PDB file of C-alpha atoms and ligand atoms in Angstrom:
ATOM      1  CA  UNK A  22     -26.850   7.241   9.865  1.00 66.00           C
ATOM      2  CA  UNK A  23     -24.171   9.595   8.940  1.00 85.00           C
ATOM      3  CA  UNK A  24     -22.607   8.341   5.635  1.00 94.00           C
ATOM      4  CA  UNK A  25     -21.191  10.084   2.976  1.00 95.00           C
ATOM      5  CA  UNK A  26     -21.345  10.075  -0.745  1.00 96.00           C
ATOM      6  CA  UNK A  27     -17.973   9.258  -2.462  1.00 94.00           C
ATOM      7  CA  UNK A  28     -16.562   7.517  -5.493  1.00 93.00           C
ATOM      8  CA  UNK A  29     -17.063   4.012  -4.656  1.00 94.00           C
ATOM      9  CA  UNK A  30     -14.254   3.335  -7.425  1.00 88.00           C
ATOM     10  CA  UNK A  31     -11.385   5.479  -4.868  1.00 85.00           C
ATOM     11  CA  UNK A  32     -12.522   4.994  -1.743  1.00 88.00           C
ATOM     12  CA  UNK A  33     -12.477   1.968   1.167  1.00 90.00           C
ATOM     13  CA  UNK A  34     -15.065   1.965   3.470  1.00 94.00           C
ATOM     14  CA  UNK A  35     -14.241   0.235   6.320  1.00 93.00           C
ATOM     15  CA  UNK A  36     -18.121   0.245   7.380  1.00 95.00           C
ATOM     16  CA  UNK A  37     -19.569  -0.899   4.230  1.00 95.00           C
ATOM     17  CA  UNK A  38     -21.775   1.401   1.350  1.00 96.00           C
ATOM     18  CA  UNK A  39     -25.298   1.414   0.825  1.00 95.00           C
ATOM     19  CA  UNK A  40     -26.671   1.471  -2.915  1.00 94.00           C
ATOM     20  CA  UNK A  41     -29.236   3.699  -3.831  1.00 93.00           C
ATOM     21  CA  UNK A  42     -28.729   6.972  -1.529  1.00 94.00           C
ATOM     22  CA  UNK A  43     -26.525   9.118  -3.966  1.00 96.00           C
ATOM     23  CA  UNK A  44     -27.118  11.131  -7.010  1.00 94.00           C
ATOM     24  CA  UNK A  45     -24.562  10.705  -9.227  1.00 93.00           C
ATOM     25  CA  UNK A  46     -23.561   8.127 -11.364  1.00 93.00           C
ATOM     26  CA  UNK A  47     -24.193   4.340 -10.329  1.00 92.00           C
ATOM     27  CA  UNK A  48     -20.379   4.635  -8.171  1.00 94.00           C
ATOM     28  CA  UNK A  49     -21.195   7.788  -6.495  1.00 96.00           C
ATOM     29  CA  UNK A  50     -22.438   5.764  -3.419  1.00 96.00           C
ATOM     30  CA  UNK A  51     -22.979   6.362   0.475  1.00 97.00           C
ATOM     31  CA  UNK A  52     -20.217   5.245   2.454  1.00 96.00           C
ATOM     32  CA  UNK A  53     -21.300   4.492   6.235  1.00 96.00           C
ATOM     33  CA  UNK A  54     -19.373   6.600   8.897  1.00 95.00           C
ATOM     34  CA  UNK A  55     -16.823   4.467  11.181  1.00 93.00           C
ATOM     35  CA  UNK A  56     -17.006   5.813  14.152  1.00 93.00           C
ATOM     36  CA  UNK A  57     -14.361   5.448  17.391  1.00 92.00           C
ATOM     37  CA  UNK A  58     -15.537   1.796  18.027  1.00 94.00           C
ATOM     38  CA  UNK A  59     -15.727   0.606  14.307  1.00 94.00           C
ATOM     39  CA  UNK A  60     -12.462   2.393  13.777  1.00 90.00           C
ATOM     40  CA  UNK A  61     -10.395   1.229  17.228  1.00 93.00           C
ATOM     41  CA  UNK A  62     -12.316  -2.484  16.625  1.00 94.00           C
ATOM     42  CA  UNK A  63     -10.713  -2.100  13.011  1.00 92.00           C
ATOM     43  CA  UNK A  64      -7.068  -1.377  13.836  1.00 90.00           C
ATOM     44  CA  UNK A  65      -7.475  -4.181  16.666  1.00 93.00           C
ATOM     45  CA  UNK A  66      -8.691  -7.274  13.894  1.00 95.00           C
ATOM     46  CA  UNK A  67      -5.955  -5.598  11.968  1.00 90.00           C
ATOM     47  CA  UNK A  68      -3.191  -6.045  14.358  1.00 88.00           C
ATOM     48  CA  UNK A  69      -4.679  -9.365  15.712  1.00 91.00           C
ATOM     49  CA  UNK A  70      -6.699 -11.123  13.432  1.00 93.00           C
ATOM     50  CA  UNK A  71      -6.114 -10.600   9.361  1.00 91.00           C
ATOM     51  CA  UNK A  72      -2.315 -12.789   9.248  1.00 88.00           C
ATOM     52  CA  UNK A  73      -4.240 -15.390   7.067  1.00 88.00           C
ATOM     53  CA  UNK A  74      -5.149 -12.919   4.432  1.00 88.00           C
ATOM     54  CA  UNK A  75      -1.818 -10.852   4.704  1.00 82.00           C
ATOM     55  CA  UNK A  76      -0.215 -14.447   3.990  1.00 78.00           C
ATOM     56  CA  UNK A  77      -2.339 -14.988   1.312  1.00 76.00           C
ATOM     57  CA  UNK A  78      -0.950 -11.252  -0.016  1.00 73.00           C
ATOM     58  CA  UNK A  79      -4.765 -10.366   0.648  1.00 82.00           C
ATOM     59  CA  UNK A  80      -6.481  -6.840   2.484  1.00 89.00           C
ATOM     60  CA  UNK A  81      -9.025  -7.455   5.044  1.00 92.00           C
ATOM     61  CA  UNK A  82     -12.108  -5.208   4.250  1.00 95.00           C
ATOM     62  CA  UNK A  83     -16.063  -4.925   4.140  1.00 96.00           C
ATOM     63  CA  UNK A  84     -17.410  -7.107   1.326  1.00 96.00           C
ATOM     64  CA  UNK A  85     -19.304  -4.381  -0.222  1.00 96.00           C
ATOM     65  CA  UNK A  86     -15.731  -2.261  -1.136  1.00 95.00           C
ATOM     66  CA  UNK A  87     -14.227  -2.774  -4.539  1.00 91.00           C
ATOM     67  CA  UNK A  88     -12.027  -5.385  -4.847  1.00 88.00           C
ATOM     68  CA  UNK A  89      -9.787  -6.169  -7.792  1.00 80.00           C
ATOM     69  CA  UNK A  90      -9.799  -9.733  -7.522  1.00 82.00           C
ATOM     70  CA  UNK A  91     -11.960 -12.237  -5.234  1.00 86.00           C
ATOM     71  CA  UNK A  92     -13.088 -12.109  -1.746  1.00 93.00           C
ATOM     72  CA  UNK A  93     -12.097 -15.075   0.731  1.00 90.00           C
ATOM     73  CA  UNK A  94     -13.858 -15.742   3.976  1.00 93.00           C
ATOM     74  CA  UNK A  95     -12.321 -16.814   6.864  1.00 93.00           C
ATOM     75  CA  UNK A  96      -8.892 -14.940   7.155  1.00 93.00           C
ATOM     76  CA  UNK A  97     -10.288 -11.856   8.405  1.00 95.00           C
ATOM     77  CA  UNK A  98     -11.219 -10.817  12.419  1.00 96.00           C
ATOM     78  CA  UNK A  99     -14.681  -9.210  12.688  1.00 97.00           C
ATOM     79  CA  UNK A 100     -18.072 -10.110  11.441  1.00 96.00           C
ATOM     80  CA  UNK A 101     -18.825 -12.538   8.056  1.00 95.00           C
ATOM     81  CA  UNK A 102     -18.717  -9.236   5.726  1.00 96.00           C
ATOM     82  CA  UNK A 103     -15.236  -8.951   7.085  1.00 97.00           C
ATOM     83  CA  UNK A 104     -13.311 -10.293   3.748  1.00 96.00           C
ATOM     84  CA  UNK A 105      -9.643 -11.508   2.453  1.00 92.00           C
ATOM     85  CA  UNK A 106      -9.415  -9.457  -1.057  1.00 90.00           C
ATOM     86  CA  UNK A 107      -7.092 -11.534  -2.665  1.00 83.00           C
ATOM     87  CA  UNK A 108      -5.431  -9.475  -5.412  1.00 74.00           C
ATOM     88  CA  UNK A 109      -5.262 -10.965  -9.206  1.00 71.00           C
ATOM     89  CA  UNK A 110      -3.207  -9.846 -11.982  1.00 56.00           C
ATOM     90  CA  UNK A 111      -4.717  -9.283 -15.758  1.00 53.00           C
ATOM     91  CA  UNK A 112      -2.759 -10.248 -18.250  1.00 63.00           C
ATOM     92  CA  UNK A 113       0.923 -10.610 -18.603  1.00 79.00           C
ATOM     93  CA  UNK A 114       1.817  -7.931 -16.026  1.00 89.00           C
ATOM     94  CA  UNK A 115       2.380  -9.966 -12.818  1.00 90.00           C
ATOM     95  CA  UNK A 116       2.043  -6.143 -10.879  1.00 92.00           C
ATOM     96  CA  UNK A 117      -0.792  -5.759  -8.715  1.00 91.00           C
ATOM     97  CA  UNK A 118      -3.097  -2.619  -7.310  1.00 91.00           C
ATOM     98  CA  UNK A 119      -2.646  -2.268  -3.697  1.00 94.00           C
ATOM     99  CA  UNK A 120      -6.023  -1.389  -1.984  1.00 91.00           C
ATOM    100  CA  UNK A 121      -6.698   2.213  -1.082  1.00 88.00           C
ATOM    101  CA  UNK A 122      -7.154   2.305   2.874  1.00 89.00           C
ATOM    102  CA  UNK A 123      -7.841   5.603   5.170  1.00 90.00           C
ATOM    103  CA  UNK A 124      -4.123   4.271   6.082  1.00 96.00           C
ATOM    104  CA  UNK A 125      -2.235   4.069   2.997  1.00 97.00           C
ATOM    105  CA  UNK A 126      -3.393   6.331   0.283  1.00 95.00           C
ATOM    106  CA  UNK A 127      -2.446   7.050  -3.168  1.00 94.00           C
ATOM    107  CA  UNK A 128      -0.891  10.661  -3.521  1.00 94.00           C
ATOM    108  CA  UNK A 129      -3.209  12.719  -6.010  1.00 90.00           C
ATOM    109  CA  UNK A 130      -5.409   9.723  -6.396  1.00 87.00           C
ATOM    110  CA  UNK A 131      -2.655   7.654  -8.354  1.00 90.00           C
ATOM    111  CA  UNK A 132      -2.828   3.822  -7.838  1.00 92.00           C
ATOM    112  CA  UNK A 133      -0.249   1.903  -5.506  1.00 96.00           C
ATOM    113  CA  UNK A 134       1.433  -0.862  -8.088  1.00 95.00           C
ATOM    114  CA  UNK A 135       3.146  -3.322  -6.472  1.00 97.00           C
ATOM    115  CA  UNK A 136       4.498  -7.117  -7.161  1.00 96.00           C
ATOM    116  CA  UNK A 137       2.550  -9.232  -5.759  1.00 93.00           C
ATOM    117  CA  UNK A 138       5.863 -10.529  -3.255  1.00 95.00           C
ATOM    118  CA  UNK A 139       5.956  -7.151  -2.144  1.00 97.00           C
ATOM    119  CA  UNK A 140       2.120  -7.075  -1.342  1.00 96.00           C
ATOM    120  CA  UNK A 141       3.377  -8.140   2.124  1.00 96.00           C
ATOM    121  CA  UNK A 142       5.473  -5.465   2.954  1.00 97.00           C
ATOM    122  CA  UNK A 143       2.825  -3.630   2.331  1.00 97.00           C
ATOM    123  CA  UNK A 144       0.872  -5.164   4.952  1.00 96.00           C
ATOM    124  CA  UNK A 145       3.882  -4.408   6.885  1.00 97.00           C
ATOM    125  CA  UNK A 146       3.689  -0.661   6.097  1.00 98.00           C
ATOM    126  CA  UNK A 147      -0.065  -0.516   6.849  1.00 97.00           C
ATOM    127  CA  UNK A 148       0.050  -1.976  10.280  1.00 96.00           C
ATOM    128  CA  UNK A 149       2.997   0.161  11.325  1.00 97.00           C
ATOM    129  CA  UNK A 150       0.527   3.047   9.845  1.00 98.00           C
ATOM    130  CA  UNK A 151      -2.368   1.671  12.053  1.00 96.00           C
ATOM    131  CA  UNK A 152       0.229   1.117  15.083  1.00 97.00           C
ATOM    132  CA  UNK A 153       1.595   4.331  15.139  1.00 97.00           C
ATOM    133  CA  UNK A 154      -2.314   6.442  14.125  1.00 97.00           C
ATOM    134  CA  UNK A 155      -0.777   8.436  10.704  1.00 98.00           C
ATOM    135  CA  UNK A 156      -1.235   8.267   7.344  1.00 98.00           C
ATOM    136  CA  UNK A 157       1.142   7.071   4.274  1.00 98.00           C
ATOM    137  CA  UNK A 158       0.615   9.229   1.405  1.00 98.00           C
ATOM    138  CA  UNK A 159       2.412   7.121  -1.573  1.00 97.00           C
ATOM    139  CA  UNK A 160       4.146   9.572  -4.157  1.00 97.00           C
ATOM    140  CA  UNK A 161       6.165   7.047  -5.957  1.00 96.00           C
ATOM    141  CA  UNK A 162       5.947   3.162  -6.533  1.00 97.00           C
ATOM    142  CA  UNK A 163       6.266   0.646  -9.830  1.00 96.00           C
ATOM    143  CA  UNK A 164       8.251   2.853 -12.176  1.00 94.00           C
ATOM    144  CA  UNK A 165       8.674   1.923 -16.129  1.00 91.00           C
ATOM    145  CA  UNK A 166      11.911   2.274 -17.371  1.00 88.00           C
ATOM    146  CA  UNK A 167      12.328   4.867 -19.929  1.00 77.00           C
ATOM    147  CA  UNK A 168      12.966   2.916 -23.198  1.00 65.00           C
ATOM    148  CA  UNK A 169      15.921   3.264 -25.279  1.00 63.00           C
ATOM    149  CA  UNK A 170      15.357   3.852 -29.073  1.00 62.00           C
ATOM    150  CA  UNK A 171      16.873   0.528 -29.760  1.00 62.00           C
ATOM    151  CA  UNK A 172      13.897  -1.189 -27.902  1.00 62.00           C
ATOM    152  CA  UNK A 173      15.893  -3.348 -25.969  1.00 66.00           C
ATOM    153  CA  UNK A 174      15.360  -2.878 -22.253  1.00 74.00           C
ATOM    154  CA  UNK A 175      19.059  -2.715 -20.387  1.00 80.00           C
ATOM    155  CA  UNK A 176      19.224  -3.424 -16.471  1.00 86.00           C
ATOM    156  CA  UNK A 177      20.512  -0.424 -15.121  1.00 87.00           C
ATOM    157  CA  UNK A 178      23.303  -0.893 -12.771  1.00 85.00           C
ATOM    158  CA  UNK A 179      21.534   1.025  -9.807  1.00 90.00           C
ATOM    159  CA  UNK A 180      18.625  -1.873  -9.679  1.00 95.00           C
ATOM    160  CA  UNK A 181      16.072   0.553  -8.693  1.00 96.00           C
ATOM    161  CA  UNK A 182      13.844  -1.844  -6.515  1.00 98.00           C
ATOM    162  CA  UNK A 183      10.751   0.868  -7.803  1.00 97.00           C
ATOM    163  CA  UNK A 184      11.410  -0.837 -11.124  1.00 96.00           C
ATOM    164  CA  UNK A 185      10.730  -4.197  -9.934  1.00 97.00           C
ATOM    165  CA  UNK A 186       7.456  -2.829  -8.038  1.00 97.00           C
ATOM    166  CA  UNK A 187       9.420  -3.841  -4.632  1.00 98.00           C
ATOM    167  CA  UNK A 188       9.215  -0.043  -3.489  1.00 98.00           C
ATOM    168  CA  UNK A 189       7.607   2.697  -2.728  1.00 98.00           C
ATOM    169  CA  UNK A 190       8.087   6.327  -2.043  1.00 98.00           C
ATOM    170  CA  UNK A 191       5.799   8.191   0.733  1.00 98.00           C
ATOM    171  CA  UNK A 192       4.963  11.104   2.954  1.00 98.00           C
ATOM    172  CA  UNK A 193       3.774  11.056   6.594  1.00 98.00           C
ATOM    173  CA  UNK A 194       0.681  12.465   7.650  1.00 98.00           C
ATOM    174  CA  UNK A 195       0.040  12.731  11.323  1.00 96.00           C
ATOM    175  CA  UNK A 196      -1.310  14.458  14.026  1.00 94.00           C
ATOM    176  CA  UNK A 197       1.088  17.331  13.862  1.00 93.00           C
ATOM    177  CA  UNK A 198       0.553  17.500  10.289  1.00 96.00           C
ATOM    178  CA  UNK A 199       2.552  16.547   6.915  1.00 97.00           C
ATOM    179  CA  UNK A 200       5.828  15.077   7.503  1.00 98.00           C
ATOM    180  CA  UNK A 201       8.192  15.464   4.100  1.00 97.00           C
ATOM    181  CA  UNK A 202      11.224  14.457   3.036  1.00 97.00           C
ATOM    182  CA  UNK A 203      13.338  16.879   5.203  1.00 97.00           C
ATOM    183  CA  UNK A 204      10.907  15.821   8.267  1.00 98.00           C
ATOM    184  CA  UNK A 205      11.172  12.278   7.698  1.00 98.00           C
ATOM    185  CA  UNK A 206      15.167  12.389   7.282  1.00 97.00           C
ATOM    186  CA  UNK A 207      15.451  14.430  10.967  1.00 97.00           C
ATOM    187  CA  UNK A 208      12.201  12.727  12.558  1.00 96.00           C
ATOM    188  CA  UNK A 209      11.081  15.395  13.858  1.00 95.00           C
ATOM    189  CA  UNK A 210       7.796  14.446  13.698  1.00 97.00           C
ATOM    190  CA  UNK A 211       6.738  11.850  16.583  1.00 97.00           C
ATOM    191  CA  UNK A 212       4.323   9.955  14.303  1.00 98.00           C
ATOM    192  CA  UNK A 213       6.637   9.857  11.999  1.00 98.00           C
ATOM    193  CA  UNK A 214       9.360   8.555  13.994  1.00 98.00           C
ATOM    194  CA  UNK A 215       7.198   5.977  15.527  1.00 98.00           C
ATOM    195  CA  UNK A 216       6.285   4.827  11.840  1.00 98.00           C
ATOM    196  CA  UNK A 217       9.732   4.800  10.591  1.00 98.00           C
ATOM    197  CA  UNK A 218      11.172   2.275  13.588  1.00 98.00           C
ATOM    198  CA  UNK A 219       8.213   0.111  13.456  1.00 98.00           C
ATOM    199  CA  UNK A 220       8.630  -0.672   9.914  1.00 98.00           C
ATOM    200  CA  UNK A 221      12.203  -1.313  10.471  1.00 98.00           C
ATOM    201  CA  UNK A 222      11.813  -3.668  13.288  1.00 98.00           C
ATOM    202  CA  UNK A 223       9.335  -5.454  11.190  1.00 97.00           C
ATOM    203  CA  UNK A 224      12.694  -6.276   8.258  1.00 98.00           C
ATOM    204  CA  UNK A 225      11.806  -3.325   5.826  1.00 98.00           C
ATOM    205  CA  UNK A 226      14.881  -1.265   4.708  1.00 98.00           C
ATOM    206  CA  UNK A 227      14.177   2.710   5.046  1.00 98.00           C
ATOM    207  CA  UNK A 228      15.716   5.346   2.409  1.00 98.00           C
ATOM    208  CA  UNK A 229      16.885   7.752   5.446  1.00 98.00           C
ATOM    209  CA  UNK A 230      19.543   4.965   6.740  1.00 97.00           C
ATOM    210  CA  UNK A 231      21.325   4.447   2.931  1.00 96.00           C
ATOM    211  CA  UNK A 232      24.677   6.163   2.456  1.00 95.00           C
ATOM    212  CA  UNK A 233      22.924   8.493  -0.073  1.00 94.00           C
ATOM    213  CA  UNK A 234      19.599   9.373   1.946  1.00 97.00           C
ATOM    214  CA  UNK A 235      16.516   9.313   0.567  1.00 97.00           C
ATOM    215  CA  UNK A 236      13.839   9.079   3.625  1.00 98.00           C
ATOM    216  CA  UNK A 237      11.070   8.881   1.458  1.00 98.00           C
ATOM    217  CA  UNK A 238      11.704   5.814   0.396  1.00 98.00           C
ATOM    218  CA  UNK A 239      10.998   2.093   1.597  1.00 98.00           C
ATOM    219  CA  UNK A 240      11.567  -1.811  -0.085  1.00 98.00           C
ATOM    220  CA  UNK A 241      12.418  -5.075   0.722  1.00 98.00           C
ATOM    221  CA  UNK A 242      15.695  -5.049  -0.523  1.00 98.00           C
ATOM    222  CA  UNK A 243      14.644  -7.636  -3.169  1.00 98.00           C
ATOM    223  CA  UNK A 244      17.831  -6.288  -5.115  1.00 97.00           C
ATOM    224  CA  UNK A 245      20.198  -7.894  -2.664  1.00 97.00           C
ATOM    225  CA  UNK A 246      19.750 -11.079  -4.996  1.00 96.00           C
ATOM    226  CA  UNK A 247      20.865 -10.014  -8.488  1.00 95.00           C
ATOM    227  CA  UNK A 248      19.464 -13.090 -10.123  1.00 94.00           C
ATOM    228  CA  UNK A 249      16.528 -13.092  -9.054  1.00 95.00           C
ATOM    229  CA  UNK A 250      15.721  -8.990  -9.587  1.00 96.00           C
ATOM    230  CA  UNK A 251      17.207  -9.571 -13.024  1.00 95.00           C
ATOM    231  CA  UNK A 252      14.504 -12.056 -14.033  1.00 93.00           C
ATOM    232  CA  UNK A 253      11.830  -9.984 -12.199  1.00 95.00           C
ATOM    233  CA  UNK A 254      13.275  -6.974 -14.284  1.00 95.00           C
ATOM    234  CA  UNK A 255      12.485  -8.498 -17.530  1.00 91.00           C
ATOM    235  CA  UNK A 256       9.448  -9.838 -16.721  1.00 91.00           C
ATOM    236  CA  UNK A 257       7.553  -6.733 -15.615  1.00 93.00           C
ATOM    237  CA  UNK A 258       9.562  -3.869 -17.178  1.00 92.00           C
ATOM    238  CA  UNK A 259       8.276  -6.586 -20.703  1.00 85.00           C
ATOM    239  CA  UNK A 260       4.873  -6.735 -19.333  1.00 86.00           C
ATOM    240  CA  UNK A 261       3.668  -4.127 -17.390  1.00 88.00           C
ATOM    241  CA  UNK A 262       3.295  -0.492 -19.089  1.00 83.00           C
TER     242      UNK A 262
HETATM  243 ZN1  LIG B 315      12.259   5.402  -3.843  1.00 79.82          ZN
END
């Protein structure tokens, strides 16, 4: 069979787990290999077949992964077990966890927190992944505002769209091998490159084109309306720790 025992907690299979095949604790489980026709049949539903989950801000996955919120059928391409994981918020804090994929990964294990509006760009930043065969390592994404000893939480003037959860920061992992800030800023790296134009011509903004470059970094430019980040701002920075 050729699975693997992981943490069922950090990990997405995209062929499913089996129960029952691990020592360990009850999430040390076996997930089942993907091999070249589970993986190329994945990227192809991905490309081709999951818009009605990405619409509904959902990941397409196998029904037996973790999901923080509820699976839908019927917005996914490939078989029944195929699933929309549509993403729910606890509590006040509107932010939501995006989905670790083999794709789009969590630097160090850290959780991707997004807004749930910006759940789409990630979509966006996954496909171009898939499209382009690397990996996004995320370094950076929601960011709490350091709090002033008066308590009251002051927009800053640079509207930071990683305080809004409208942005992340990432590394490029491809064939070649790890592609940093300094690789990402000259593209040297052909993954890389590919990545960084796709995302573009699919209405993301990327760090490495702002007057002051920072080529790690990608958003929506949700702070191009002021009104609308500022009640965002309050709202999550209140909420969310
Ligand atoms: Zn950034």
């Amino acid at each position: 069979m050729g699975g693997t025992c992981k943490d069922w907690k950090a990990n997405t299979c995209d062929a499913g787990w089996k129960k029952g095949l691990c020592l360990g604790d009850k999430y040390r489980r076996c997930c089942l290999r993907c091999d070249s026709t589970c993986n190329s049949n994945e990227n192809w539903w991905d490309i081709n077949r999951d818009s009605q989950c990405k619409r509904a801000s959902g990941v397409c996955k196998h029904n037996s992964n973790r999901c923080e919120g509820t699976y839908q059928g019927g917005k996914c391409g490939g078989p029944s077990e195929r699933q929309c994981c549509v993403p729910t918020s606890t509590g006040g804090c509107p932010l939501v966890v995006y989905p670790q994929t083999s794709y789009v990964r969590g630097y160090n294990g850290q959780a991707i927190r997004v807004h749930p509006d910006f759940v789409g760009s990630m979509n966006k930043i996954k496909s171009a992944a898939v499209w382009c065969d690397v990996k996004v390592w995320v370094t950076h994404s929601f960011r709490k505002q350091g709090q002033p000893l008066s308590g009251a939480i002051v927009i800053p003037a640079s509207r930071s769209n990683h305080l809004v959860g409208h942005a992340i920061d990432m590394n490029v992992q491809s064939a070649h091998g790890w592609c940093n800030s300094k690789c990402l800023q000259a593209k040297s790296d052909k993954g890389a490159e590919c990545f960084i134009n796709r995302i573009i011509a699919d209405g993301l903004r990327w760090g490495g084109n702002f007057n002051r470059k920072d080529p790690v970094h990608i958003d929506d430019y949700y702070n191009r309306d002021i009104g609308q980040y500022d009640s965002v701002f309050r709202t999550v920075q209140n909420q969310c720790n």
